[in-house]
Structure formats: C-alpha cells, structure tokens
Coordinates of C-alpha atoms and ligand atoms in Angstrom, one line a residue:
M1 CA -52.7 -109.5 0.2
D2 CA -54.9 -112.1 1.6
E3 CA -56.4 -113.7 -1.3
I4 CA -55.1 -117.3 -1.8
I5 CA -53.9 -117.8 -5.3
L6 CA -52.7 -121.2 -5.0
K7 CA -53.9 -123.9 -2.8
I8 CA -51.9 -127.5 -2.4
E9 CA -53.5 -130.2 -0.8
D10 CA -52.4 -133.7 0.1
I11 CA -50.1 -133.9 -2.9
N12 CA -48.7 -137.4 -3.0
L13 CA -46.3 -138.4 -5.7
G14 CA -43.9 -141.4 -6.6
Y15 CA -42.0 -142.5 -9.5
A16 CA -41.9 -146.2 -10.7
N17 CA -38.3 -147.5 -10.5
G18 CA -38.2 -150.8 -12.3
K19 CA -40.4 -153.2 -10.1
N20 CA -40.4 -150.8 -7.4
Y21 CA -42.1 -147.8 -6.5
K22 CA -40.4 -144.8 -4.9
K23 CA -42.5 -142.3 -2.9
V24 CA -41.2 -138.9 -3.4
L25 CA -43.8 -136.5 -2.0
E26 CA -46.0 -137.4 1.1
D27 CA -49.1 -135.2 2.0
I28 CA -47.8 -131.9 0.9
S29 CA -50.4 -129.0 2.0
F30 CA -49.9 -125.4 1.8
D31 CA -51.4 -122.1 0.6
I32 CA -49.6 -119.2 -1.1
K33 CA -51.3 -115.8 -0.7
K34 CA -51.4 -113.2 -3.7
G35 CA -48.0 -111.4 -3.5
E36 CA -46.6 -113.6 -1.1
I37 CA -42.9 -114.9 -1.3
V38 CA -42.6 -118.4 0.1
S39 CA -39.4 -120.5 0.2
I40 CA -38.9 -124.0 0.2
I41 CA -35.8 -125.4 1.6
G42 CA -34.6 -129.2 2.3
P43 CA -32.0 -131.6 1.5
S44 CA -31.0 -132.7 -2.1
G45 CA -33.4 -135.0 -3.3
C46 CA -36.3 -134.3 -1.0
G47 CA -38.6 -133.6 -3.9
K48 CA -38.6 -129.7 -4.3
S49 CA -38.0 -129.6 -7.9
T50 CA -40.8 -132.3 -8.4
L51 CA -43.0 -130.2 -6.2
L52 CA -42.4 -127.2 -8.3
G53 CA -42.6 -129.2 -11.4
A54 CA -46.3 -130.4 -10.3
I55 CA -47.1 -126.6 -9.6
G56 CA -45.8 -125.6 -12.8
G57 CA -48.0 -128.0 -14.8
I58 CA -45.0 -130.0 -16.1
N59 CA -45.8 -133.2 -13.9
N60 CA -49.4 -134.0 -13.8
S61 CA -49.2 -137.4 -12.2
Y62 CA -49.9 -137.0 -8.7
E63 CA -52.6 -137.6 -6.0
G64 CA -54.3 -134.5 -4.4
S65 CA -54.9 -131.1 -5.7
I66 CA -53.4 -128.3 -6.8
L67 CA -55.6 -125.3 -7.4
F68 CA -54.4 -122.0 -9.2
K69 CA -57.2 -119.4 -8.4
G70 CA -59.6 -122.2 -7.8
Q71 CA -58.7 -124.0 -11.1
K72 CA -56.9 -127.3 -11.6
I73 CA -53.5 -126.7 -13.2
T74 CA -53.3 -128.7 -16.5
G75 CA -50.1 -127.2 -17.9
P76 CA -47.6 -124.7 -18.3
S77 CA -48.9 -121.2 -18.5
S78 CA -47.5 -117.7 -19.0
N79 CA -49.4 -116.9 -15.6
R80 CA -47.0 -119.0 -14.0
G81 CA -43.3 -118.1 -14.7
Y82 CA -40.4 -120.5 -14.3
I83 CA -36.9 -119.9 -13.5
F84 CA -34.5 -122.7 -13.4
Q85 CA -30.8 -122.9 -12.0
E86 CA -29.6 -122.6 -15.6
A87 CA -30.8 -119.7 -17.3
A88 CA -33.0 -121.2 -20.2
L89 CA -32.5 -118.5 -22.9
F90 CA -32.7 -118.9 -26.4
D91 CA -29.2 -118.7 -27.9
W92 CA -30.1 -117.6 -31.3
L93 CA -31.9 -114.3 -29.7
T94 CA -30.3 -111.2 -28.3
V95 CA -30.8 -109.9 -25.0
E96 CA -33.4 -107.6 -26.1
E97 CA -35.1 -110.3 -28.3
N98 CA -35.2 -112.8 -25.4
I99 CA -36.6 -110.4 -23.0
G100 CA -39.3 -109.4 -25.5
Y101 CA -40.0 -112.9 -26.7
G102 CA -43.1 -113.6 -24.8
L103 CA -44.8 -110.2 -25.8
K104 CA -44.1 -110.7 -29.3
L105 CA -45.8 -114.1 -29.2
K106 CA -48.7 -112.3 -27.9
K107 CA -48.7 -109.9 -30.8
T108 CA -48.1 -106.8 -28.9
P109 CA -47.2 -103.9 -31.1
K110 CA -43.5 -103.5 -31.9
N111 CA -43.3 -100.0 -30.3
E112 CA -44.6 -101.2 -27.1
I113 CA -42.3 -104.3 -27.0
K114 CA -39.4 -101.8 -27.4
K115 CA -40.9 -99.7 -24.6
F116 CA -41.1 -102.3 -22.1
T117 CA -37.9 -104.2 -22.9
D118 CA -36.1 -100.9 -22.6
E119 CA -37.6 -100.4 -19.3
Y120 CA -36.5 -103.9 -17.9
I121 CA -33.1 -103.6 -19.5
R122 CA -32.6 -100.6 -17.5
E123 CA -33.9 -102.4 -14.5
I124 CA -31.5 -105.4 -14.7
D125 CA -28.9 -103.1 -15.6
L126 CA -28.0 -104.4 -19.0
K127 CA -28.1 -101.2 -20.9
G128 CA -25.4 -101.5 -23.5
Y129 CA -26.1 -105.2 -24.1
E130 CA -29.2 -105.3 -25.9
S131 CA -27.6 -106.7 -28.9
Y132 CA -25.7 -109.2 -27.1
Y133 CA -26.3 -113.1 -27.6
P134 CA -26.5 -115.0 -24.4
S135 CA -23.0 -117.1 -25.2
K136 CA -21.5 -113.6 -24.4
L137 CA -23.0 -113.1 -21.2
S138 CA -21.9 -114.3 -17.7
G139 CA -24.0 -116.7 -15.7
G140 CA -25.4 -113.5 -13.5
M141 CA -26.3 -111.3 -16.6
K142 CA -28.1 -114.8 -18.1
Q143 CA -30.1 -115.0 -15.0
R144 CA -31.0 -111.2 -14.9
V145 CA -32.3 -111.6 -18.4
S146 CA -34.1 -114.8 -17.4
L147 CA -35.8 -112.7 -14.6
A148 CA -36.6 -109.9 -16.9
R149 CA -38.1 -112.3 -19.6
S150 CA -40.3 -113.8 -17.1
L151 CA -41.4 -110.7 -15.3
I152 CA -42.2 -108.5 -18.4
M153 CA -45.0 -111.1 -18.9
H154 CA -46.6 -110.1 -15.4
P155 CA -46.9 -113.8 -14.1
E156 CA -49.3 -114.0 -11.1
I157 CA -46.7 -116.6 -9.7
L158 CA -43.2 -116.9 -10.4
L159 CA -41.6 -120.2 -9.8
M160 CA -37.9 -120.3 -9.1
D161 CA -36.0 -123.4 -8.6
E162 CA -32.5 -122.8 -7.2
P163 CA -32.3 -119.9 -9.8
F164 CA -28.8 -118.6 -8.1
S165 CA -27.3 -121.4 -7.0
A166 CA -24.8 -121.9 -9.6
L167 CA -23.6 -118.2 -9.2
D168 CA -20.8 -116.9 -6.9
Y169 CA -21.5 -115.6 -3.7
Q170 CA -21.4 -111.6 -4.7
T171 CA -23.3 -112.2 -8.0
R172 CA -26.1 -114.1 -5.7
I173 CA -26.4 -111.3 -3.3
E174 CA -26.9 -108.8 -6.2
M175 CA -29.5 -111.0 -7.7
Q176 CA -31.5 -111.6 -4.4
G177 CA -31.4 -107.7 -4.2
L178 CA -32.7 -107.7 -7.8
T179 CA -35.4 -110.0 -7.1
L180 CA -36.5 -108.0 -4.2
R181 CA -36.6 -104.6 -6.3
L182 CA -38.6 -106.3 -9.1
W183 CA -41.0 -107.8 -6.8
E184 CA -41.7 -104.3 -5.4
H185 CA -42.9 -103.3 -9.0
Y186 CA -46.4 -105.3 -8.9
K187 CA -45.8 -108.0 -6.4
P188 CA -46.1 -111.3 -8.0
S189 CA -46.4 -114.5 -5.6
I190 CA -43.1 -116.1 -5.5
I191 CA -42.2 -119.8 -4.7
F192 CA -38.6 -119.9 -4.4
V193 CA -36.6 -123.2 -3.9
T194 CA -33.3 -122.9 -2.4
H195 CA -30.8 -124.7 -0.3
D196 CA -29.3 -121.4 0.9
I197 CA -31.2 -120.7 4.3
E198 CA -29.9 -117.0 4.4
E199 CA -31.6 -116.8 0.9
A200 CA -34.6 -118.1 1.9
I201 CA -35.2 -115.8 5.1
L202 CA -34.0 -112.7 3.4
L203 CA -36.6 -113.1 0.5
S204 CA -39.7 -114.8 2.1
D205 CA -42.7 -114.2 3.9
K206 CA -42.8 -117.7 4.8
V207 CA -40.2 -120.5 4.7
I208 CA -41.3 -124.2 4.3
V209 CA -39.1 -126.8 5.3
M210 CA -38.9 -130.3 4.0
S211 CA -37.2 -133.6 4.9
K212 CA -36.5 -136.5 2.6
N213 CA -37.6 -140.0 1.9
P214 CA -40.2 -139.4 1.5
G215 CA -40.7 -135.5 0.9
K216 CA -42.4 -134.1 3.8
I217 CA -43.2 -130.5 5.3
I218 CA -41.6 -130.5 8.8
E219 CA -42.0 -126.8 9.5
V220 CA -43.5 -123.7 8.1
L221 CA -42.1 -120.7 9.7
D222 CA -43.3 -117.0 9.2
I223 CA -40.7 -114.4 8.4
K224 CA -41.8 -111.1 9.5
F225 CA -39.3 -108.6 8.7
K226 CA -40.9 -105.5 7.1
R227 CA -40.2 -104.8 3.4
P228 CA -38.6 -103.4 1.8
R229 CA -35.5 -105.3 2.9
K230 CA -31.9 -104.8 2.6
I231 CA -29.0 -107.3 2.3
D232 CA -27.8 -106.1 5.9
L233 CA -30.6 -107.6 7.5
I234 CA -28.8 -110.8 7.5
S235 CA -26.6 -109.6 10.4
D236 CA -29.8 -108.7 12.6
A237 CA -29.8 -110.7 16.0
E238 CA -33.4 -111.9 15.1
F239 CA -32.3 -113.0 11.6
V240 CA -29.4 -114.9 13.0
D241 CA -31.8 -116.7 15.4
I242 CA -34.0 -117.8 12.8
K243 CA -31.1 -119.0 10.7
K244 CA -30.0 -121.1 13.5
K245 CA -33.3 -122.6 14.1
L246 CA -33.7 -123.6 10.4
L247 CA -30.3 -124.9 10.2
K248 CA -30.9 -127.3 13.3
M249 CA -33.9 -128.5 11.5
L250 CA -32.1 -129.3 8.3
I251 CA -29.0 -131.3 9.9
S252 CA -31.4 -132.8 12.7
Ligands
ADP1 P1 -34.5 -131.9 -5.1 O1 -35.0 -131.0 -6.0 O2 -35.3 -131.6 -3.9 O3 -33.2 -132.3 -4.9 P2 -36.1 -133.9 -6.8 O4 -37.6 -133.3 -7.0 O5 -35.1 -133.5 -8.1 O6 -35.4 -133.4 -5.6 O7 -36.0 -135.3 -6.7 C1 -36.8 -136.1 -5.7 C2 -36.6 -137.7 -5.9 O8 -37.2 -138.1 -6.9 C3 -35.2 -138.0 -5.9 O9 -34.9 -139.2 -5.4 C4 -35.1 -138.1 -7.6 O10 -33.9 -139.1 -7.8 C5 -36.5 -138.7 -8.1 N1 -36.9 -138.2 -9.3 C6 -36.9 -137.2 -9.7 N2 -37.4 -137.0 -11.0 C7 -37.5 -138.3 -11.2 C8 -37.8 -139.1 -12.6 N3 -38.6 -138.3 -13.7 N4 -37.9 -140.5 -12.3 C9 -37.6 -141.0 -11.3 N5 -37.1 -140.4 -10.2 C10 -37.2 -139.1 -10.0
MG2 MG1 -34.0 -129.7 -7.3

C-alpha cells in the first residue's frame, strides 16, 4: 500500500487569454500511493479539472513533472481510467456492449468478455438492462455503466471529475456506496474531484484542498476512518468535526 504510483511535482500551468496570460495552477505537488483514494476539493474555477486533465495526459502544456510509476505521462492510457460528470457512453452501443468495449478492443475472447461483463452488470445492479441503449437509462444508471466500463479494464488509477454532481442526493449516496464497494475488489488508486465535502471525506484517505487565482494547494488532510466504510459514518462526531474544518477552509 505504500508504493507511490503517481508523483506530481511543482506543476505550474496557465492559459493564454488574448494578450494576457492567466495562471491556473501554481506549484502543485503531491503523491498518490497504490490503492489510495485522494479527493481534491476547491472552489469552482480553481483548476481541478485542469489538473486532472494533466494527470490524464489530455493536457501536456505544463511546467513541472507528473510521473506515473516513474514514467512521464504523455497521453491517455487504459491504465488510467477517466470518469466525467456526464457519462461519456457510446449511444449506439447497449449497456453490455459499452461495458465490454475496452475488452473487445484488446481482442479478449468473446466468452471471457461475456463472463466479465455479466459480473460487472450484476455488481452495478443492472441485470435485465443488458440490451438497453444509454438514451433509455437514468443519469445514475449511466454513471454506473461508466464506472463498470472503466473498472472492467482494471486501471491502476481512476480519475473521477465530479462524477456524481449531476445526480440527485439519493442517487449520489448510492453511487458513493457503489464506488467504495467496487474499490474493495482490487483497490485501484482513485483521484476524486468533487465540491461535496461529505463525499470527499467519506471516500478518501486524503483530502487535498485548493484555493483559486491561481489554483494552489492550501491543505492536505489525512482521513483515517477504517475501511470498509458505510454511509452512516457521516453522522460520526469526528466526521462532523472534519467537515466543519474543511468548510471553514473553503469559505475563508
Ligand atoms: P475547476 O474544475 O476547478 O472548476 P477548471 O480547471 O475547469 O476549474 O478551470 C480553471 C481555470 O482555467 C478557469 O479560470 C477556467 O476558465 C480556465 N480554463 C480552463 N480551461 C481553459 C482553456 N482551455 N482555455 C483557457 N482557459 C481555461
Ligand atoms: Mg471542473
């Protein structure tokens, strides 16, 4: 559990804006260990998605270094799963085909694809929906398919950018529980961007707090509740204390 899988050092990044230059990320450094879940919280516009994009290999124009298992990240890879706020499913593929898509690309034998997709469909509680197209699914169901489609590839790190923020409260809580359950399977590292403080504490081993203009890390908080965690942790006195502390940082 102590192996460092991702090492981020002194990231500085900005965008040209006409004649001006806007600095978005300043001196960002942190490590992610194998199997660790780390949340990033911070005000809208502080550069969370930009940072995740750099880690995902989508944005390579930064100063500093991002090393994934000692190697510079140069582009997207199935080793690093990416989940966005809006489930990016293929509309023309069924639930089952969406989930098995990555395995098919890797030329996995058909019977194995079937075995693994069945397993994940059961896991995300979508049995009976195998042949549905995304347009017939609710937001929560789509996001469950997204999670399964990513995790079936066993990425070593999963990058999640406000994945549940478009969902209603009840569905969001279900998705948090599902994420924790699926994580237990083979314990991928996860970077989880959210503006929901409760969600960040519940899921994470570490919460990174950012401030904006430019986006900087102002605090890294270890969250030590033992796993497996259940949703009722949110009413625990220590949990509420951490929540207050984080809230204060975000509004100060
Ligand atoms: P967050 O995800 O924390 O809300 P973003 O990473 O999306 O923040 O954006 C951080 C800042 O960078 C914002 O001020 C945004 O307007 C700016 N920004 C993001 N992407 C671009 C881009 N492609 N070109 C110029 N500015 C951008
Ligand atoms: Mg964002």
